Coordinates of C-alpha atoms and ligand atoms in Angstrom, one line a residue:
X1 CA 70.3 136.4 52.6
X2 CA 72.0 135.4 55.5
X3 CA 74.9 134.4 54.0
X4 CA 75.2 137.6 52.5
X5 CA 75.4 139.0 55.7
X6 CA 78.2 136.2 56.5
X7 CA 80.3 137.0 53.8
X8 CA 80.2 141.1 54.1
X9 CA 81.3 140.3 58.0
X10 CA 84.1 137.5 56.4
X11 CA 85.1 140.2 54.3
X12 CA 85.3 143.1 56.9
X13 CA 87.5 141.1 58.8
X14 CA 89.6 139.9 56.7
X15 CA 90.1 143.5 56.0
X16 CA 91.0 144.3 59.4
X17 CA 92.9 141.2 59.6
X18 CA 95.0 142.4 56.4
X19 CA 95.0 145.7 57.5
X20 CA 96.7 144.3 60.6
X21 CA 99.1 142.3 59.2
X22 CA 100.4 144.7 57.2
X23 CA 101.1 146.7 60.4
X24 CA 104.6 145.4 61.1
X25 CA 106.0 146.7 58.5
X26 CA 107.7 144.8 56.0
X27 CA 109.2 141.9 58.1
X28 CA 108.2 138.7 56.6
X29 CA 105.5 136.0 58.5
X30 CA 107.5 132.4 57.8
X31 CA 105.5 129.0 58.1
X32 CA 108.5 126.2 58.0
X33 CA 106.7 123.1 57.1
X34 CA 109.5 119.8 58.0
X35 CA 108.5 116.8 56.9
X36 CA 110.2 113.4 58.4
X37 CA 111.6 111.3 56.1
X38 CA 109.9 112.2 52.8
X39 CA 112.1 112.0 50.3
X40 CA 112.7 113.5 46.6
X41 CA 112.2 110.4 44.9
X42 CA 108.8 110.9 46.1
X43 CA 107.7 114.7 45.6
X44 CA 106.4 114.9 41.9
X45 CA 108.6 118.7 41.3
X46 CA 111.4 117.0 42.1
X47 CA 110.7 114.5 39.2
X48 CA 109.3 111.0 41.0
X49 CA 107.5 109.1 39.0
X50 CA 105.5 107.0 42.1
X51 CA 103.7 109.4 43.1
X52 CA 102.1 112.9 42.7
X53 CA 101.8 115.7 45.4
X54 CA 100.7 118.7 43.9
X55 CA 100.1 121.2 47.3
X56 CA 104.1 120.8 47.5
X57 CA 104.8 121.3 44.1
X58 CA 102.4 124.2 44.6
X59 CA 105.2 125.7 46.8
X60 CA 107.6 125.2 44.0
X61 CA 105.7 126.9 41.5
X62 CA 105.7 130.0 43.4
X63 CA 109.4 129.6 44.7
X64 CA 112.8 127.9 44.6
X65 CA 113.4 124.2 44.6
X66 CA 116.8 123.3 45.9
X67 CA 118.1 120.3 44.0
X68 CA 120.9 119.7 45.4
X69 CA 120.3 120.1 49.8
X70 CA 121.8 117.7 52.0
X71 CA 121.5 116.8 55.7
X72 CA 124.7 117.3 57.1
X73 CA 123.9 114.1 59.7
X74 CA 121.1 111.8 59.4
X75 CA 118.2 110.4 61.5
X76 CA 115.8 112.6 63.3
X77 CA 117.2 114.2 66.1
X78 CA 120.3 115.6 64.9
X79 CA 119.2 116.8 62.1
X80 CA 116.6 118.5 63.6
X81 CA 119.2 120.2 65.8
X82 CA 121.2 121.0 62.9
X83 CA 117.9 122.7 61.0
X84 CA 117.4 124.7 65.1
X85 CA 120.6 125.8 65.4
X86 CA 122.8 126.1 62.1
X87 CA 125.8 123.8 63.3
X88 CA 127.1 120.2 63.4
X89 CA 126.2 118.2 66.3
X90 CA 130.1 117.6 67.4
X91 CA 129.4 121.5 68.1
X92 CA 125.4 121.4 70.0
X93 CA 126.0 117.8 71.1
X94 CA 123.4 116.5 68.8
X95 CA 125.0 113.3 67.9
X96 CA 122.8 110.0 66.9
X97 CA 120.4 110.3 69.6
X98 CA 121.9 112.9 72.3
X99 CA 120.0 116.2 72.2
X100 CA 121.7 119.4 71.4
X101 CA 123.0 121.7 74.5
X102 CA 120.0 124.2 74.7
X103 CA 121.9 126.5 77.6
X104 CA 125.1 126.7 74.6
X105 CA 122.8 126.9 71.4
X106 CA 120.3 129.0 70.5
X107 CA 118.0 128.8 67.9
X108 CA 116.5 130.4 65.3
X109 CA 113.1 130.5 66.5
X110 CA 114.6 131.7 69.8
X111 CA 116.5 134.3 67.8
X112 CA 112.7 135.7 66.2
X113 CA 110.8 135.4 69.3
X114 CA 113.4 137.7 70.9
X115 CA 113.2 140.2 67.3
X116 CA 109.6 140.3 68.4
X117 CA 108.3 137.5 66.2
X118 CA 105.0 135.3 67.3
X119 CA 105.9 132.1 67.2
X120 CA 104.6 128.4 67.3
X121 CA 105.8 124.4 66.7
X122 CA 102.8 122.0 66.1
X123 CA 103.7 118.5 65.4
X124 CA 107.3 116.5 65.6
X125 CA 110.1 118.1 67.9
X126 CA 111.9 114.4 68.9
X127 CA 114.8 117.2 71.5
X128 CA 112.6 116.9 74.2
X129 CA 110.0 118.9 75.6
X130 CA 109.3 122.0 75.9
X131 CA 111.9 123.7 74.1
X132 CA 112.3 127.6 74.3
X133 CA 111.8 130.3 71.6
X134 CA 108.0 129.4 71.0
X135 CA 105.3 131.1 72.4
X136 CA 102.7 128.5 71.9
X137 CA 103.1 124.9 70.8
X138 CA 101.6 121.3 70.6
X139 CA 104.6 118.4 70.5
X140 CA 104.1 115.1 69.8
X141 CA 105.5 112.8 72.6
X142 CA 108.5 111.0 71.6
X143 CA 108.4 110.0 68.1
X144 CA 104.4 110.5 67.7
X145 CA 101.6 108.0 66.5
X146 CA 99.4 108.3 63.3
X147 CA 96.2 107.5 64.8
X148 CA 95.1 109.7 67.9
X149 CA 98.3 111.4 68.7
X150 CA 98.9 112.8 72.3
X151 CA 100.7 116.0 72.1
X152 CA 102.2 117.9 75.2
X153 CA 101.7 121.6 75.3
X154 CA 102.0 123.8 78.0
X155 CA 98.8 122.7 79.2
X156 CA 100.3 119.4 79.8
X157 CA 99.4 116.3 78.0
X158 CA 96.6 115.9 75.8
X159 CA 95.0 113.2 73.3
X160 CA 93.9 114.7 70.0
X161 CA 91.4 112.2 68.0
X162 CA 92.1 111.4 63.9
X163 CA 94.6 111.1 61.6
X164 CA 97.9 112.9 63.0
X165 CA 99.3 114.9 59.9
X166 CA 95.0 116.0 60.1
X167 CA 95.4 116.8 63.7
X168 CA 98.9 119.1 63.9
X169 CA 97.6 121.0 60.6
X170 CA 93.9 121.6 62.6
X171 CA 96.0 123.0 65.3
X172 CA 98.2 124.8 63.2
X173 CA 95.3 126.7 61.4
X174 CA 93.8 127.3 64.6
X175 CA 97.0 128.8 65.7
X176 CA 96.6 131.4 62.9
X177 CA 93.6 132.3 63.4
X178 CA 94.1 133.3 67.1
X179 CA 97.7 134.7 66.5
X180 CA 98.8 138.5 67.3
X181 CA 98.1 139.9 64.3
X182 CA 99.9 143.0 65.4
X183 CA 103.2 141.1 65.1
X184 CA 104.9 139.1 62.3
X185 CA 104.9 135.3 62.8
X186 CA 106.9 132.0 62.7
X187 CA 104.9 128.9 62.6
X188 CA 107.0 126.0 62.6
X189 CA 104.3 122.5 61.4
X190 CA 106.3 119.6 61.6
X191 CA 104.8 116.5 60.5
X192 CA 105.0 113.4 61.7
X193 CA 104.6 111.8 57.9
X194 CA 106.5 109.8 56.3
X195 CA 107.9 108.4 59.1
X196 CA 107.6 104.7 59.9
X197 CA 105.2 103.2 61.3
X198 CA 103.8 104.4 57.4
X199 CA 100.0 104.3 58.4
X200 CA 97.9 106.7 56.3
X201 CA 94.9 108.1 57.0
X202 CA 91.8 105.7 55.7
X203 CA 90.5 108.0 52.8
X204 CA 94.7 107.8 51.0
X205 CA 95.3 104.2 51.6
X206 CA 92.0 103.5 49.4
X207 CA 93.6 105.8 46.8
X208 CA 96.8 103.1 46.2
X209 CA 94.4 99.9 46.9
X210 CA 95.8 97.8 44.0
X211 CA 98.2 100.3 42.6
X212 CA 101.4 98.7 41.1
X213 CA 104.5 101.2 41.5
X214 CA 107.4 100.9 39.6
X215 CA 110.3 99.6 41.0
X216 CA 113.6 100.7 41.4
X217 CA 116.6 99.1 39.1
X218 CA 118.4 98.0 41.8
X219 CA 115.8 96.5 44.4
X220 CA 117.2 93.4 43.9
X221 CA 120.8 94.9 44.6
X222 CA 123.0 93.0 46.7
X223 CA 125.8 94.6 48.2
X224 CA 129.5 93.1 48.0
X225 CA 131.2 96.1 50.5
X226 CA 131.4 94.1 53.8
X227 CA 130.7 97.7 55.6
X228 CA 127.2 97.3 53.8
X229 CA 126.5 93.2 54.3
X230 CA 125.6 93.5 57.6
X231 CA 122.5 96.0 57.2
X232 CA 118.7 95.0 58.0
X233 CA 117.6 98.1 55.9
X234 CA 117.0 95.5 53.3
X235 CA 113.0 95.5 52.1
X236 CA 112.4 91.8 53.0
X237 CA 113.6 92.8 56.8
X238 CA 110.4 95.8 57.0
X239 CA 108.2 92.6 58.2
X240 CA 109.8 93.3 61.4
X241 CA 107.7 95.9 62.5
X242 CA 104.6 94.4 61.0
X243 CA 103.5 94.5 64.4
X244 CA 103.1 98.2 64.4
X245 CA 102.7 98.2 60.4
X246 CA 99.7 95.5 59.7
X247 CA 100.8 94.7 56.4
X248 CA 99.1 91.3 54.7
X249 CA 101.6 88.7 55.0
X250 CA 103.4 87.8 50.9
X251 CA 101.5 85.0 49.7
X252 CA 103.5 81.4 50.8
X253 CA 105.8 79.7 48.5
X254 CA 107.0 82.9 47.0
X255 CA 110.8 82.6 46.2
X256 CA 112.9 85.3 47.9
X257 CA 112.7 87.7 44.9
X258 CA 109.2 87.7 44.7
X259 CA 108.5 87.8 48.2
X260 CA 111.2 90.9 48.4
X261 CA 109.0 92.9 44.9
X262 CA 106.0 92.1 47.0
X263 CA 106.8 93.8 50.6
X264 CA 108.4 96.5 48.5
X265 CA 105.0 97.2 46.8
X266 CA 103.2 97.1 50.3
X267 CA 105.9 99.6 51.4
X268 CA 105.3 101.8 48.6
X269 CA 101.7 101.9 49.1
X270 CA 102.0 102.8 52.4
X271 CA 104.9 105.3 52.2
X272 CA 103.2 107.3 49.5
X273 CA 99.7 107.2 51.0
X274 CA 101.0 108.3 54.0
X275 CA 102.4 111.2 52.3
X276 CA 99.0 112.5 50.1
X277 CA 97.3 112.9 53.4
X278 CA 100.6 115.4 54.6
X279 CA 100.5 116.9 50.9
X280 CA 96.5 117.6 51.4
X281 CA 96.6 119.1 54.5
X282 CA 100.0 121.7 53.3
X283 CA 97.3 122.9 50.7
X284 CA 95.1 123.7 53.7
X285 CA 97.7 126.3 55.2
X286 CA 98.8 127.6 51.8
X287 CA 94.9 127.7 51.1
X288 CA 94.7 129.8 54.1
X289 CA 97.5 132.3 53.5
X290 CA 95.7 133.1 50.0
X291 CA 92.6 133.6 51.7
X292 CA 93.6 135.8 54.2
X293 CA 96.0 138.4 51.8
X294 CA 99.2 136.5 53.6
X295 CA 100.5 134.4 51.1
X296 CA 102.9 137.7 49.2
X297 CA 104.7 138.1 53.1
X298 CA 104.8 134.8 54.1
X299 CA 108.2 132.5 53.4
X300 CA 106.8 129.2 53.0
X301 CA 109.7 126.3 53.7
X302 CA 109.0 122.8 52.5
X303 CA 111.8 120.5 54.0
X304 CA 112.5 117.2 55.1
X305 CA 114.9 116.2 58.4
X306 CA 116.7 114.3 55.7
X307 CA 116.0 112.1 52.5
X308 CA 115.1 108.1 52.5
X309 CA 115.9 105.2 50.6
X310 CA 112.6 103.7 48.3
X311 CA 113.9 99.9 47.3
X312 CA 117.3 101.5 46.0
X313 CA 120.0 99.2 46.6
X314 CA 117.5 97.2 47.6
X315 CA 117.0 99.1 51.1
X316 CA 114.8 101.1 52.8
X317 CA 115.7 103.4 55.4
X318 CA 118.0 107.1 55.7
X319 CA 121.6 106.2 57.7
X320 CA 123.5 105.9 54.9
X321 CA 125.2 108.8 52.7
X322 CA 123.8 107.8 49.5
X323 CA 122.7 109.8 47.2
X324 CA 118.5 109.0 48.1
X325 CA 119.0 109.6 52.0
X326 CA 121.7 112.3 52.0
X327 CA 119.3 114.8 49.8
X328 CA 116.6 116.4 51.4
X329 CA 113.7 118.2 49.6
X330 CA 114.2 122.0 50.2
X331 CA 111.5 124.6 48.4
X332 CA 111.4 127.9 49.2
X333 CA 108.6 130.3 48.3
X334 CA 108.7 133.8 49.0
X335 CA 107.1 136.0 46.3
X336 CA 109.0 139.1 47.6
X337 CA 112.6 137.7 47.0
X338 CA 112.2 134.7 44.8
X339 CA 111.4 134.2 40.9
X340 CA 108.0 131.4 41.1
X341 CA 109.3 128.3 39.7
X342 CA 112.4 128.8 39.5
X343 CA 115.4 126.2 41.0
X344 CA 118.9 126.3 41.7
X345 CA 121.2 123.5 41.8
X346 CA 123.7 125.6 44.8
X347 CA 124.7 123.3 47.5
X348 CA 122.5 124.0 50.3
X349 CA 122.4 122.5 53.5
X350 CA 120.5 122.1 56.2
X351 CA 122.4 124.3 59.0
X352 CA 121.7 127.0 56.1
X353 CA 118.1 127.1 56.8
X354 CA 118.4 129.0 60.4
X355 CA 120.6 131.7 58.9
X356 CA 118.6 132.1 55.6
X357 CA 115.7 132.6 57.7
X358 CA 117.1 135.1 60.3
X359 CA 118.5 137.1 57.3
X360 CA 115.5 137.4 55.6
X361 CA 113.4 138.1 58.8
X362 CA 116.5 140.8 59.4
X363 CA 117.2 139.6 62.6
X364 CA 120.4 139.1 63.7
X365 CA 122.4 136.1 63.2
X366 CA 122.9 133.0 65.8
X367 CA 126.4 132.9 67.1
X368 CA 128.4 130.8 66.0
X369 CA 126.3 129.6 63.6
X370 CA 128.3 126.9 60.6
X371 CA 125.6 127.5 57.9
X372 CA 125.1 130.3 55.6
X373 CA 121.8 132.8 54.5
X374 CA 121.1 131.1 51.3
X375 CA 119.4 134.7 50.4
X376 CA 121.4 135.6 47.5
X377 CA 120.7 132.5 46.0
X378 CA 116.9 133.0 46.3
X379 CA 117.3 136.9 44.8
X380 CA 119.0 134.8 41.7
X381 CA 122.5 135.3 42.4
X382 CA 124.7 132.2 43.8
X383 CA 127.7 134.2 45.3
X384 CA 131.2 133.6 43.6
X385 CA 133.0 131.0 46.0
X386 CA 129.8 129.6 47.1
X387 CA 130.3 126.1 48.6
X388 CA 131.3 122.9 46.1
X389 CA 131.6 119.9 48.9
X390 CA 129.9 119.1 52.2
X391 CA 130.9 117.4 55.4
X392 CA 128.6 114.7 56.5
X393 CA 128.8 112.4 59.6
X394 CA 126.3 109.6 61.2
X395 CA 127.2 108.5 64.9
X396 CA 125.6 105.3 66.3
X397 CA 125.4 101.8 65.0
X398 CA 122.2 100.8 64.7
X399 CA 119.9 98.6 61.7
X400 CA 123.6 96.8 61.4
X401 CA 124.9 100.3 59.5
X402 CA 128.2 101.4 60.5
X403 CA 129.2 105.0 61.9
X404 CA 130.2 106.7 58.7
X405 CA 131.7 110.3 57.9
X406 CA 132.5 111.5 54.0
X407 CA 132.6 114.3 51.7
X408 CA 130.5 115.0 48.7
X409 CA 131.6 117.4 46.6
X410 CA 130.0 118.9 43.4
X411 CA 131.0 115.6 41.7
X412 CA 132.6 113.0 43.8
X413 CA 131.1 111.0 47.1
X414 CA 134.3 109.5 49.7
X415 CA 132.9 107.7 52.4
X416 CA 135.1 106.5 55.4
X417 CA 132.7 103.7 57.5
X418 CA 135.0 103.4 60.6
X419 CA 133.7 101.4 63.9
X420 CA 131.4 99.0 64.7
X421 CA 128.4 96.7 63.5
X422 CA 126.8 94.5 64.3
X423 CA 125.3 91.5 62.8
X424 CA 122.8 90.5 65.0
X425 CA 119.7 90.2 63.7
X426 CA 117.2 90.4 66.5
X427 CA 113.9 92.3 66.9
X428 CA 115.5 95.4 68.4
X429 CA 117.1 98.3 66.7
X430 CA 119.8 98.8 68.9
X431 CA 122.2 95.9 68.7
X432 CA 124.0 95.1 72.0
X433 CA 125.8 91.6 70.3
X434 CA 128.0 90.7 67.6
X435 CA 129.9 93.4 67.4
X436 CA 132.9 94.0 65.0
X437 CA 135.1 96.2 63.7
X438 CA 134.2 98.2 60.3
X439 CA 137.3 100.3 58.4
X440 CA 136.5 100.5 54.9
X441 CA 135.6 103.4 52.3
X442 CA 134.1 103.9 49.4
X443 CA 134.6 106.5 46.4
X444 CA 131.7 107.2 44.0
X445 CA 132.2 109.7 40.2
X446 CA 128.6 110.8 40.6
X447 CA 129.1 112.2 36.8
X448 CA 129.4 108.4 35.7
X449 CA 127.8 106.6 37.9
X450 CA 125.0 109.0 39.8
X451 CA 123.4 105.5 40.8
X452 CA 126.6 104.9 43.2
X453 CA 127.3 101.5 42.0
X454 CA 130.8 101.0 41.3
X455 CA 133.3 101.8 44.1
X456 CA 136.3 103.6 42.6
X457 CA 138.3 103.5 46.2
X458 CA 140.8 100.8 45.1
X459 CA 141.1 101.5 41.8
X460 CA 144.3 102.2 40.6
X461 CA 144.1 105.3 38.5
X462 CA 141.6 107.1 41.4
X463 CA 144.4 107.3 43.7
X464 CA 145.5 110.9 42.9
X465 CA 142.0 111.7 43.4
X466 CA 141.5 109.4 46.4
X467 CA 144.3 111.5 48.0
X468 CA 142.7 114.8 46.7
X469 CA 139.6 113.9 48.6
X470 CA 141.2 113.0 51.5
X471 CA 143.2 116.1 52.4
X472 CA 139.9 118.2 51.2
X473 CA 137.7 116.0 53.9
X474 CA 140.6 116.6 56.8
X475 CA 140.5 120.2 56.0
X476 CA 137.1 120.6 55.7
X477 CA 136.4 119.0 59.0
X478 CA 139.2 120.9 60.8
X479 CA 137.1 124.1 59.3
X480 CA 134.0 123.0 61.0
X481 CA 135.7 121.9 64.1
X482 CA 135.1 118.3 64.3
X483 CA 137.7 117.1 66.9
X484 CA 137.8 113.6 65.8
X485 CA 140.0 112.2 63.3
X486 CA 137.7 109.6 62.3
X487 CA 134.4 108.3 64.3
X488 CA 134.7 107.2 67.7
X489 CA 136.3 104.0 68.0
X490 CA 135.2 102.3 70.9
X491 CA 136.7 99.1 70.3
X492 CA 140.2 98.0 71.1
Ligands
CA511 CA1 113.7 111.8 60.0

């Protein structure tokens, strides 16, 4: 009967523990789960057909899936920044790979610490270290590794053995249990999966061994827009990093189309594994807020830093402002506020999520914050006037992709790729060689052509339109501020 004795003592302290939580009031505990790379296509609520992940679909059951969020600038860092602090990084300073001004910018889990919220960040920060606003945390150094991750806390550095989506979720838990229970919390788990290196933990790779996915229509997609012929996103060009990746080599004497379906298969298998072991180790935490009575006052956020490109166009990779990359999963699940499985098709963006959070939390709002609290939208009621286009911009040249800035509204795509690329197609991905001048745009009817195939720029009965677009982009980025009239030209 000692287990009885167990479980009466498990069960008077989770009592206590309940009884505790309930003790600062109504003020809402949020874990934001952000994800790195993972992509719609890929999330089995959102539709995919590669692959299933039922702990995030879980969070979608019991909340709001955002079908149409976008990333207002790709690639990690500035996104990130973007996600911190509510604004564009011509504002923070977050551009391509510059960090955001922490002295000028606060964010929002500065702005809850300071409303008396515990808080914590286990996992992916990629802004530095040490950043303020948490009062414990565990960050992965630089971009992180899959197997044995070092993390820096405050403690300094420190290697953490296994699988590293395993690792930041032990830590996260362990966070919880030790957590001031007389206080509502924030605890912010950002995973290193699915970004490349894709290396999964042993026990999901055996789950895709042999598994044939489908593949995309246009994996063998090549592009005729010379903005886009210069890219090594293309699948065939992943074998680059097969140093850090490991992948068999395609079997020899495979013509180029073959040999292209065949890395895109190891690819898949990799991605996907990569995210079951993340999608496990979610249904730990939301395991744990069921156990302990928190899961009705907790906001669970699912997110990614931005969406990613499966084989489409034949491409992998999350630069571009196509439709794959530019959307980001978004699911928001707070049984207070929001009808369980519901989903709204409201543009939401990612400098939204601060100010959604600080609203609901009821603490006050960052200044100068360019997003908005996406809170009416989650009671059920998208406000009249409520945003139909978004701004987007992506800085450096890098992978042979042009900068790029565009609008998408609710049913047309302008992109403007203006500066340089490069063609050089070395080992690195920064490109020092080769350089020339890119000044071309594209214009894509998302109605008739979701796939964003045929480029309606120069055709002759889109000009109204293309001149529409064009005065709604320069107005929308004089709105947010954006000093440049187009992306920095540093060529002559
Ligand atoms: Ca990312």
């Amino acid at each position: 009967m000692k287990s009885f004795g167990r479980l009466v003592a498990i069960v008077f302290l989770h009592g206590v523990a309940a009884a505790a939580a309930a003790s600062h009031g109504t003020r809402p505990n949020i874990v934001f789960i952000l994800a790195d790379d993972h992509t719609t296509q890929a999330i089995s609520c959102y539709g995919s057909k590669l692959a299933r992940t039922p702990q995030i679909d879980r969070i979608a059951a019991g909340g709001m899936r955002f079908d149409h969020a976008f990333c207002t600038e790709s690639i990690c860092s500035p996104s990130r920044a973007a996600i911190m602090t509510g604004k564009y990084g011509h504002i923070t300073g977050a551009k391509g790979w510059t960090h955001y001004d922490r002295v000028r910018n606060q964010t929002f889990p500065e702005a809850l610490q300071a409303a008396g919220y515990h808080t914590a960040l286990f996992g992916k920060y990629h802004m530095g270290e040490n950043p303020p606003g948490f009062d414990d945390l565990a960050i992965l150094k630089g971009q992180g590794r899959y197997r044995d991750p070092q993390l820096h806390s405050k403690g300094g550095m420190k290697g953490y053995p296994g699988h590293v989506s395993d690792v930041i979720t032990d830590l996260s838990l362990a966070w919880l249990e030790k957590r001031d229970p007389n206080r509502p919390f924030l605890l912010c788990i950002h995973h290193k999966a699915t970004h490349m290196p894709w290396t999964p933990a042993d026990r999901s790779a055996k789950n895709f061994l042999g598994v044939t996915l489908p593949e995309p229509p246009t994996l063998l997609e090549t592009s005729k827009a010379a903005a886009r012929s210069f890219t090594r996103t293309t699948i065939d060009k992943l074998l680059r990093w097969n140093r850090e990746l490991a992948w068999p080599e395609p079997a020899p004497g495979l013509d180029d189309a073959a040999r292209t379906r065949s890395i895109y298969q190891q690819y898949l298998r990799s991605y996907l594994a990569t995210a079951q072991g993340m999608d496990e180790n979610i249904g730990r935490v939301l395991d744990y807020l069921d156990r302990e009575g928190l899961a009705e006052n907790t906001i669970v956020v699912y997110a990614s830093d931005q969406g990613f490109l499966l084989g489409e166009h034949g491409w992998f990779d999350k630069r571009w402002m196509l439709e794959e990359s530019l959307r980001l999963p978004f699911i928001v699940r707070y049984p207070k506020l929001v009808r369980p499985g519901s989903s709204s098709s409201a543009m939401a963006l990612n400098i939204d999520f601060a100010p959604t959070l600080l609203d609901l939390a009821g603490a006050p709002p960052l200044a100068g914050a360019q997003g908005r609290s996406l809170r009416p939208i989650l009671a059920g009621a998208t406000p009249a006037g409520w945003r139909k286009e978004m701004y987007y911009r992506y800085y450096p040249e890098e992978l042979g992709i042009p900068p790029q800035l565009g609008l998408r509204t609710d049913r047309y795509k302008l992109i403007h790729y203006d500066g340089l690329v490069s063609n050089d197609d070395g080992t690195t991905t920064q490109s020092t060689k080769g350089m020339r001048p890119i000044d071309e745009w594209e214009l894509f009817d998302l109605k008739t052509d979701p796939g964003e195939h045929v480029n309606l720029y120069h055709a002759p009965a889109a000009q109204t339109l293309v001149t529409e677009l064009k005065s709604r982009l320069a107005r929308l980025r004089a709105e947010l501020g954006d000093p440049e009239a187009t992306a920095q030209r540093t060529h002559p």
